[in-house]
PDB file of C-alpha atoms in Angstrom:
ATOM      1  CA  MET Z   1       9.678  -4.730  -5.038  1.00  0.00           C
ATOM      2  CA  ASP Z   2       8.715  -3.110  -8.306  1.00  0.00           C
ATOM      3  CA  SER Z   3       5.639  -5.233  -8.937  1.00  0.00           C
ATOM      4  CA  ASP Z   4       2.118  -3.849  -9.082  1.00  0.00           C
ATOM      5  CA  TYR Z   5       0.848  -7.426  -8.747  1.00  0.00           C
ATOM      6  CA  LEU Z   6       2.746  -8.024  -5.488  1.00  0.00           C
ATOM      7  CA  ASP Z   7       1.846  -4.564  -4.156  1.00  0.00           C
ATOM      8  CA  GLN Z   8      -1.851  -5.281  -4.764  1.00  0.00           C
ATOM      9  CA  LEU Z   9      -1.554  -8.742  -3.223  1.00  0.00           C
ATOM     10  CA  ALA Z  10       0.153  -7.412  -0.076  1.00  0.00           C
ATOM     11  CA  ARG Z  11      -2.579  -4.769   0.322  1.00  0.00           C
ATOM     12  CA  ALA Z  12      -5.345  -7.337  -0.239  1.00  0.00           C
ATOM     13  CA  LEU Z  13      -3.838  -9.629   2.400  1.00  0.00           C
ATOM     14  CA  ALA Z  14      -3.412  -6.732   4.841  1.00  0.00           C
ATOM     15  CA  THR Z  15      -7.106  -5.820   4.545  1.00  0.00           C
ATOM     16  CA  ARG Z  16      -7.829  -9.371   5.709  1.00  0.00           C
ATOM     17  CA  GLY Z  17      -5.641  -9.069   8.791  1.00  0.00           C
ATOM     18  CA  VAL Z  18      -2.525 -10.722   7.366  1.00  0.00           C
ATOM     19  CA  ARG Z  19       0.774  -8.937   8.001  1.00  0.00           C
ATOM     20  CA  VAL Z  20       3.106  -9.278   5.030  1.00  0.00           C
ATOM     21  CA  LEU Z  21       6.903  -9.140   5.186  1.00  0.00           C
ATOM     22  CA  ARG Z  22       8.490  -8.731   1.758  1.00  0.00           C
ATOM     23  CA  PHE Z  23      12.095  -8.958   0.643  1.00  0.00           C
ATOM     24  CA  GLU Z  24      14.061  -9.188  -2.579  1.00  0.00           C
ATOM     25  CA  PHE Z  25      16.572 -11.812  -3.573  1.00  0.00           C
ATOM     26  CA  PRO Z  26      20.033 -10.345  -4.315  1.00  0.00           C
ATOM     27  CA  TYR Z  27      19.659 -10.630  -8.104  1.00  0.00           C
ATOM     28  CA  MET Z  28      16.401  -8.679  -8.045  1.00  0.00           C
ATOM     29  CA  ALA Z  29      17.926  -5.904  -5.944  1.00  0.00           C
ATOM     30  CA  GLY Z  30      20.843  -5.859  -8.399  1.00  0.00           C
ATOM     31  CA  ARG Z  31      18.427  -5.181 -11.244  1.00  0.00           C
ATOM     32  CA  ARG Z  32      17.341  -1.992  -9.513  1.00  0.00           C
ATOM     33  CA  GLU Z  33      20.914  -0.850  -8.914  1.00  0.00           C
ATOM     34  CA  GLY Z  34      22.365  -1.877 -12.270  1.00  0.00           C
ATOM     35  CA  GLY Z  35      19.311  -1.254 -14.395  1.00  0.00           C
ATOM     36  CA  SER Z  36      19.688  -4.409 -16.445  1.00  0.00           C
ATOM     37  CA  LYS Z  37      17.934  -7.731 -16.172  1.00  0.00           C
ATOM     38  CA  ARG Z  38      20.115 -10.265 -14.397  1.00  0.00           C
ATOM     39  CA  PRO Z  39      19.814 -14.031 -14.150  1.00  0.00           C
ATOM     40  CA  PRO Z  40      18.742 -15.485 -10.806  1.00  0.00           C
ATOM     41  CA  ASN Z  41      21.352 -16.280  -8.194  1.00  0.00           C
ATOM     42  CA  THR Z  42      22.190 -19.934  -7.654  1.00  0.00           C
ATOM     43  CA  MET Z  43      19.703 -21.891  -5.554  1.00  0.00           C
ATOM     44  CA  PRO Z  44      22.058 -22.007  -2.519  1.00  0.00           C
ATOM     45  CA  VAL Z  45      22.351 -18.185  -2.579  1.00  0.00           C
ATOM     46  CA  LEU Z  46      18.571 -17.824  -2.892  1.00  0.00           C
ATOM     47  CA  GLN Z  47      18.026 -20.252  -0.009  1.00  0.00           C
ATOM     48  CA  ASP Z  48      20.554 -18.479   2.230  1.00  0.00           C
ATOM     49  CA  SER Z  49      18.844 -15.152   1.533  1.00  0.00           C
ATOM     50  CA  PHE Z  50      15.463 -16.661   2.402  1.00  0.00           C
ATOM     51  CA  ARG Z  51      16.810 -18.214   5.624  1.00  0.00           C
ATOM     52  CA  GLU Z  52      18.292 -14.862   6.682  1.00  0.00           C
ATOM     53  CA  HIS Z  53      14.954 -13.079   6.299  1.00  0.00           C
ATOM     54  CA  TYR Z  54      13.066 -15.946   7.944  1.00  0.00           C
ATOM     55  CA  ARG Z  55      15.222 -15.785  11.063  1.00  0.00           C
ATOM     56  CA  ALA Z  56      14.513 -12.047  11.419  1.00  0.00           C
ATOM     57  CA  ALA Z  57      10.733 -12.385  11.018  1.00  0.00           C
ATOM     58  CA  PRO Z  58       8.231 -12.438  13.877  1.00  0.00           C
ATOM     59  CA  GLN Z  59       6.514 -15.728  14.713  1.00  0.00           C
ATOM     60  CA  PRO Z  60       4.068 -17.404  14.086  1.00  0.00           C
ATOM     61  CA  LEU Z  61       4.845 -17.266  10.422  1.00  0.00           C
ATOM     62  CA  TYR Z  62       3.637 -18.589   7.102  1.00  0.00           C
ATOM     63  CA  ILE Z  63       6.205 -18.452   4.341  1.00  0.00           C
ATOM     64  CA  GLY Z  64       5.749 -18.267   0.609  1.00  0.00           C
ATOM     65  CA  GLY Z  65       6.318 -16.283  -2.487  1.00  0.00           C
ATOM     66  CA  LYS Z  66       5.505 -15.712  -6.114  1.00  0.00           C
ATOM     67  CA  SER Z  67       7.051 -17.962  -8.741  1.00  0.00           C
ATOM     68  CA  MET Z  68      10.762 -18.424  -7.896  1.00  0.00           C
ATOM     69  CA  GLY Z  69      10.147 -17.070  -4.386  1.00  0.00           C
ATOM     70  CA  GLY Z  70       7.503 -19.732  -3.823  1.00  0.00           C
ATOM     71  CA  ARG Z  71       9.800 -22.418  -5.157  1.00  0.00           C
ATOM     72  CA  VAL Z  72      12.625 -21.376  -2.813  1.00  0.00           C
ATOM     73  CA  ALA Z  73      10.178 -21.239   0.113  1.00  0.00           C
ATOM     74  CA  SER Z  74       8.887 -24.713  -0.749  1.00  0.00           C
ATOM     75  CA  LEU Z  75      12.421 -26.130  -0.822  1.00  0.00           C
ATOM     76  CA  LEU Z  76      13.035 -24.733   2.683  1.00  0.00           C
ATOM     77  CA  ALA Z  77       9.615 -25.273   4.264  1.00  0.00           C
ATOM     78  CA  ASP Z  78      10.251 -28.577   6.028  1.00  0.00           C
ATOM     79  CA  GLU Z  79      13.656 -27.365   7.245  1.00  0.00           C
ATOM     80  CA  LEU Z  80      12.351 -24.059   8.629  1.00  0.00           C
ATOM     81  CA  GLN Z  81       9.072 -25.501   9.964  1.00  0.00           C
ATOM     82  CA  PRO Z  82       6.814 -22.475   9.453  1.00  0.00           C
ATOM     83  CA  ASP Z  83       3.108 -22.679  10.267  1.00  0.00           C
ATOM     84  CA  GLY Z  84       2.445 -23.164   6.569  1.00  0.00           C
ATOM     85  CA  LEU Z  85       3.472 -22.341   3.015  1.00  0.00           C
ATOM     86  CA  ILE Z  86       1.647 -20.343   0.350  1.00  0.00           C
ATOM     87  CA  CYS Z  87       2.861 -20.158  -3.237  1.00  0.00           C
ATOM     88  CA  PHE Z  88       1.424 -17.795  -5.817  1.00  0.00           C
ATOM     89  CA  GLY Z  89       2.078 -18.962  -9.383  1.00  0.00           C
ATOM     90  CA  TYR Z  90       4.313 -21.923  -8.557  1.00  0.00           C
ATOM     91  CA  PRO Z  91       6.785 -22.722 -11.384  1.00  0.00           C
ATOM     92  CA  PHE Z  92       5.947 -26.431 -11.741  1.00  0.00           C
ATOM     93  CA  HIS Z  93       7.998 -26.493 -14.961  1.00  0.00           C
ATOM     94  CA  PRO Z  94       9.545 -24.087 -17.488  1.00  0.00           C
ATOM     95  CA  PRO Z  95       6.944 -22.729 -19.935  1.00  0.00           C
ATOM     96  CA  GLY Z  96       6.283 -25.205 -22.735  1.00  0.00           C
ATOM     97  CA  LYS Z  97       8.260 -27.990 -21.022  1.00  0.00           C
ATOM     98  CA  PRO Z  98       5.862 -29.835 -18.680  1.00  0.00           C
ATOM     99  CA  GLU Z  99       8.182 -32.864 -18.643  1.00  0.00           C
ATOM    100  CA  LYS Z 100      10.951 -30.815 -16.915  1.00  0.00           C
ATOM    101  CA  THR Z 101       9.278 -30.682 -13.538  1.00  0.00           C
ATOM    102  CA  ARG Z 102      10.372 -28.811 -10.427  1.00  0.00           C
ATOM    103  CA  THR Z 103       8.183 -30.912  -8.179  1.00  0.00           C
ATOM    104  CA  ALA Z 104      10.163 -33.820  -6.677  1.00  0.00           C
ATOM    105  CA  HIS Z 105      10.264 -32.235  -3.216  1.00  0.00           C
ATOM    106  CA  LEU Z 106       6.533 -31.473  -3.318  1.00  0.00           C
ATOM    107  CA  ALA Z 107       5.749 -35.200  -3.217  1.00  0.00           C
ATOM    108  CA  GLU Z 108       7.324 -35.475   0.248  1.00  0.00           C
ATOM    109  CA  LEU Z 109       6.437 -32.049   1.692  1.00  0.00           C
ATOM    110  CA  ARG Z 110       5.220 -32.214   5.318  1.00  0.00           C
ATOM    111  CA  THR Z 111       4.372 -28.508   5.679  1.00  0.00           C
ATOM    112  CA  PRO Z 112       0.709 -27.534   5.105  1.00  0.00           C
ATOM    113  CA  THR Z 113       0.822 -25.880   1.683  1.00  0.00           C
ATOM    114  CA  LEU Z 114      -1.523 -23.837  -0.483  1.00  0.00           C
ATOM    115  CA  ILE Z 115      -0.613 -23.177  -4.109  1.00  0.00           C
ATOM    116  CA  LEU Z 116      -2.702 -20.531  -5.876  1.00  0.00           C
ATOM    117  CA  GLN Z 117      -2.369 -20.910  -9.629  1.00  0.00           C
ATOM    118  CA  GLY Z 118      -4.052 -19.373 -12.654  1.00  0.00           C
ATOM    119  CA  THR Z 119      -5.635 -21.906 -14.998  1.00  0.00           C
ATOM    120  CA  ARG Z 120      -3.652 -20.394 -17.907  1.00  0.00           C
ATOM    121  CA  ASP Z 121      -0.305 -20.233 -16.089  1.00  0.00           C
ATOM    122  CA  PRO Z 122       2.359 -21.443 -18.551  1.00  0.00           C
ATOM    123  CA  PHE Z 123       4.393 -22.724 -15.589  1.00  0.00           C
ATOM    124  CA  GLY Z 124       1.691 -25.279 -14.744  1.00  0.00           C
ATOM    125  CA  LYS Z 125      -1.857 -25.753 -16.027  1.00  0.00           C
ATOM    126  CA  PRO Z 126      -4.514 -27.945 -14.389  1.00  0.00           C
ATOM    127  CA  ASP Z 127      -4.136 -30.937 -16.736  1.00  0.00           C
ATOM    128  CA  GLU Z 128      -0.350 -30.931 -16.261  1.00  0.00           C
ATOM    129  CA  VAL Z 129      -0.354 -30.433 -12.493  1.00  0.00           C
ATOM    130  CA  ALA Z 130      -2.944 -33.203 -12.044  1.00  0.00           C
ATOM    131  CA  ARG Z 131      -0.300 -35.702 -13.249  1.00  0.00           C
ATOM    132  CA  TYR Z 132       2.359 -34.658 -10.727  1.00  0.00           C
ATOM    133  CA  PRO Z 133       2.676 -36.593  -7.468  1.00  0.00           C
ATOM    134  CA  LEU Z 134       2.064 -34.086  -4.680  1.00  0.00           C
ATOM    135  CA  SER Z 135       2.023 -34.667  -0.930  1.00  0.00           C
ATOM    136  CA  ALA Z 136      -1.353 -34.831   0.790  1.00  0.00           C
ATOM    137  CA  GLN Z 137      -0.222 -31.608   2.541  1.00  0.00           C
ATOM    138  CA  VAL Z 138      -0.266 -29.728  -0.796  1.00  0.00           C
ATOM    139  CA  GLN Z 139      -3.527 -28.116  -1.863  1.00  0.00           C
ATOM    140  CA  VAL Z 140      -3.687 -26.481  -5.309  1.00  0.00           C
ATOM    141  CA  ASP Z 141      -6.439 -23.896  -5.819  1.00  0.00           C
ATOM    142  CA  TRP Z 142      -7.109 -22.676  -9.349  1.00  0.00           C
ATOM    143  CA  LEU Z 143      -8.019 -19.122 -10.317  1.00  0.00           C
ATOM    144  CA  ASP Z 144     -10.182 -19.190 -13.426  1.00  0.00           C
ATOM    145  CA  THR Z 145      -8.532 -17.880 -16.621  1.00  0.00           C
ATOM    146  CA  GLY Z 146      -5.607 -16.361 -14.699  1.00  0.00           C
ATOM    147  CA  ASP Z 147      -2.080 -16.399 -16.133  1.00  0.00           C
ATOM    148  CA  HIS Z 148       1.179 -16.393 -14.137  1.00  0.00           C
ATOM    149  CA  ASP Z 149       0.414 -12.864 -12.862  1.00  0.00           C
ATOM    150  CA  LEU Z 150      -3.295 -13.656 -12.424  1.00  0.00           C
ATOM    151  CA  LYS Z 151      -4.281 -11.625 -15.463  1.00  0.00           C
ATOM    152  CA  PRO Z 152      -7.538 -13.154 -16.733  1.00  0.00           C
ATOM    153  CA  LEU Z 153      -8.905 -13.410 -20.233  1.00  0.00           C
ATOM    154  CA  LYS Z 154     -10.862 -10.273 -21.096  1.00  0.00           C
ATOM    155  CA  SER Z 155     -13.778 -12.472 -22.135  1.00  0.00           C
ATOM    156  CA  SER Z 156     -14.044 -13.750 -18.546  1.00  0.00           C
ATOM    157  CA  GLY Z 157     -15.398 -10.422 -17.334  1.00  0.00           C
ATOM    158  CA  LEU Z 158     -12.861 -10.543 -14.503  1.00  0.00           C
ATOM    159  CA  THR Z 159      -9.932  -8.233 -13.852  1.00  0.00           C
ATOM    160  CA  GLN Z 160      -6.495  -8.940 -12.452  1.00  0.00           C
ATOM    161  CA  ALA Z 161      -7.615  -7.127  -9.296  1.00  0.00           C
ATOM    162  CA  ASP Z 162     -10.550  -9.569  -9.001  1.00  0.00           C
ATOM    163  CA  LEU Z 163      -8.242 -12.586  -9.179  1.00  0.00           C
ATOM    164  CA  ILE Z 164      -5.730 -11.045  -6.764  1.00  0.00           C
ATOM    165  CA  ASP Z 165      -8.626 -10.451  -4.377  1.00  0.00           C
ATOM    166  CA  GLN Z 166      -9.745 -14.086  -4.751  1.00  0.00           C
ATOM    167  CA  ALA Z 167      -6.183 -15.289  -4.126  1.00  0.00           C
ATOM    168  CA  ALA Z 168      -5.873 -13.097  -1.021  1.00  0.00           C
ATOM    169  CA  GLU Z 169      -9.216 -14.354   0.303  1.00  0.00           C
ATOM    170  CA  ARG Z 170      -8.175 -17.998  -0.131  1.00  0.00           C
ATOM    171  CA  ALA Z 171      -4.729 -17.377   1.367  1.00  0.00           C
ATOM    172  CA  ALA Z 172      -6.200 -15.580   4.385  1.00  0.00           C
ATOM    173  CA  ALA Z 173      -8.718 -18.389   4.932  1.00  0.00           C
ATOM    174  CA  PHE Z 174      -5.869 -20.922   4.785  1.00  0.00           C
ATOM    175  CA  MET Z 175      -3.855 -18.989   7.371  1.00  0.00           C
ATOM    176  CA  LEU Z 176      -6.546 -17.642   9.657  1.00  0.00           C
ATOM    177  CA  GLY Z 177      -9.087 -20.461   9.433  1.00  0.00           C
TER     178      GLY Z 177
END
């Protein structure tokens, strides 16, 4: 929960009438307790943690997350059957390795999905993502000059807060119509 980016995003969504429920995966909570950076838990552990929080959440519900959180949510979306899925900075591939995709399940996804991605995100840029087969349910919206944390190029005249605000506006429109 120690992320200015996610704090700003939650506030921006709340100002648009979207209630946000946040949680940490076990490895992230362990970083706070142990003070050192830890590798992510295995995917089954991450998925079980997500399921646990999903079951406790009020309905109707859109699920999602940033980076790994969005990936885990996308792997569970069709199983959990939320109202929709929103991913911020989806990790389409490891940085510098666009051939090592993490997208197979996205080709078959049945859940309405919005992916909000910076055009400079090293985990998936527009020209790379355009080549991936994605379900018709998956909509990718690009945030101009944003990186993985939606930090824009200084020359753009935009700030990270501007791009977070744009992302929140698009996410709220997707959820609230």
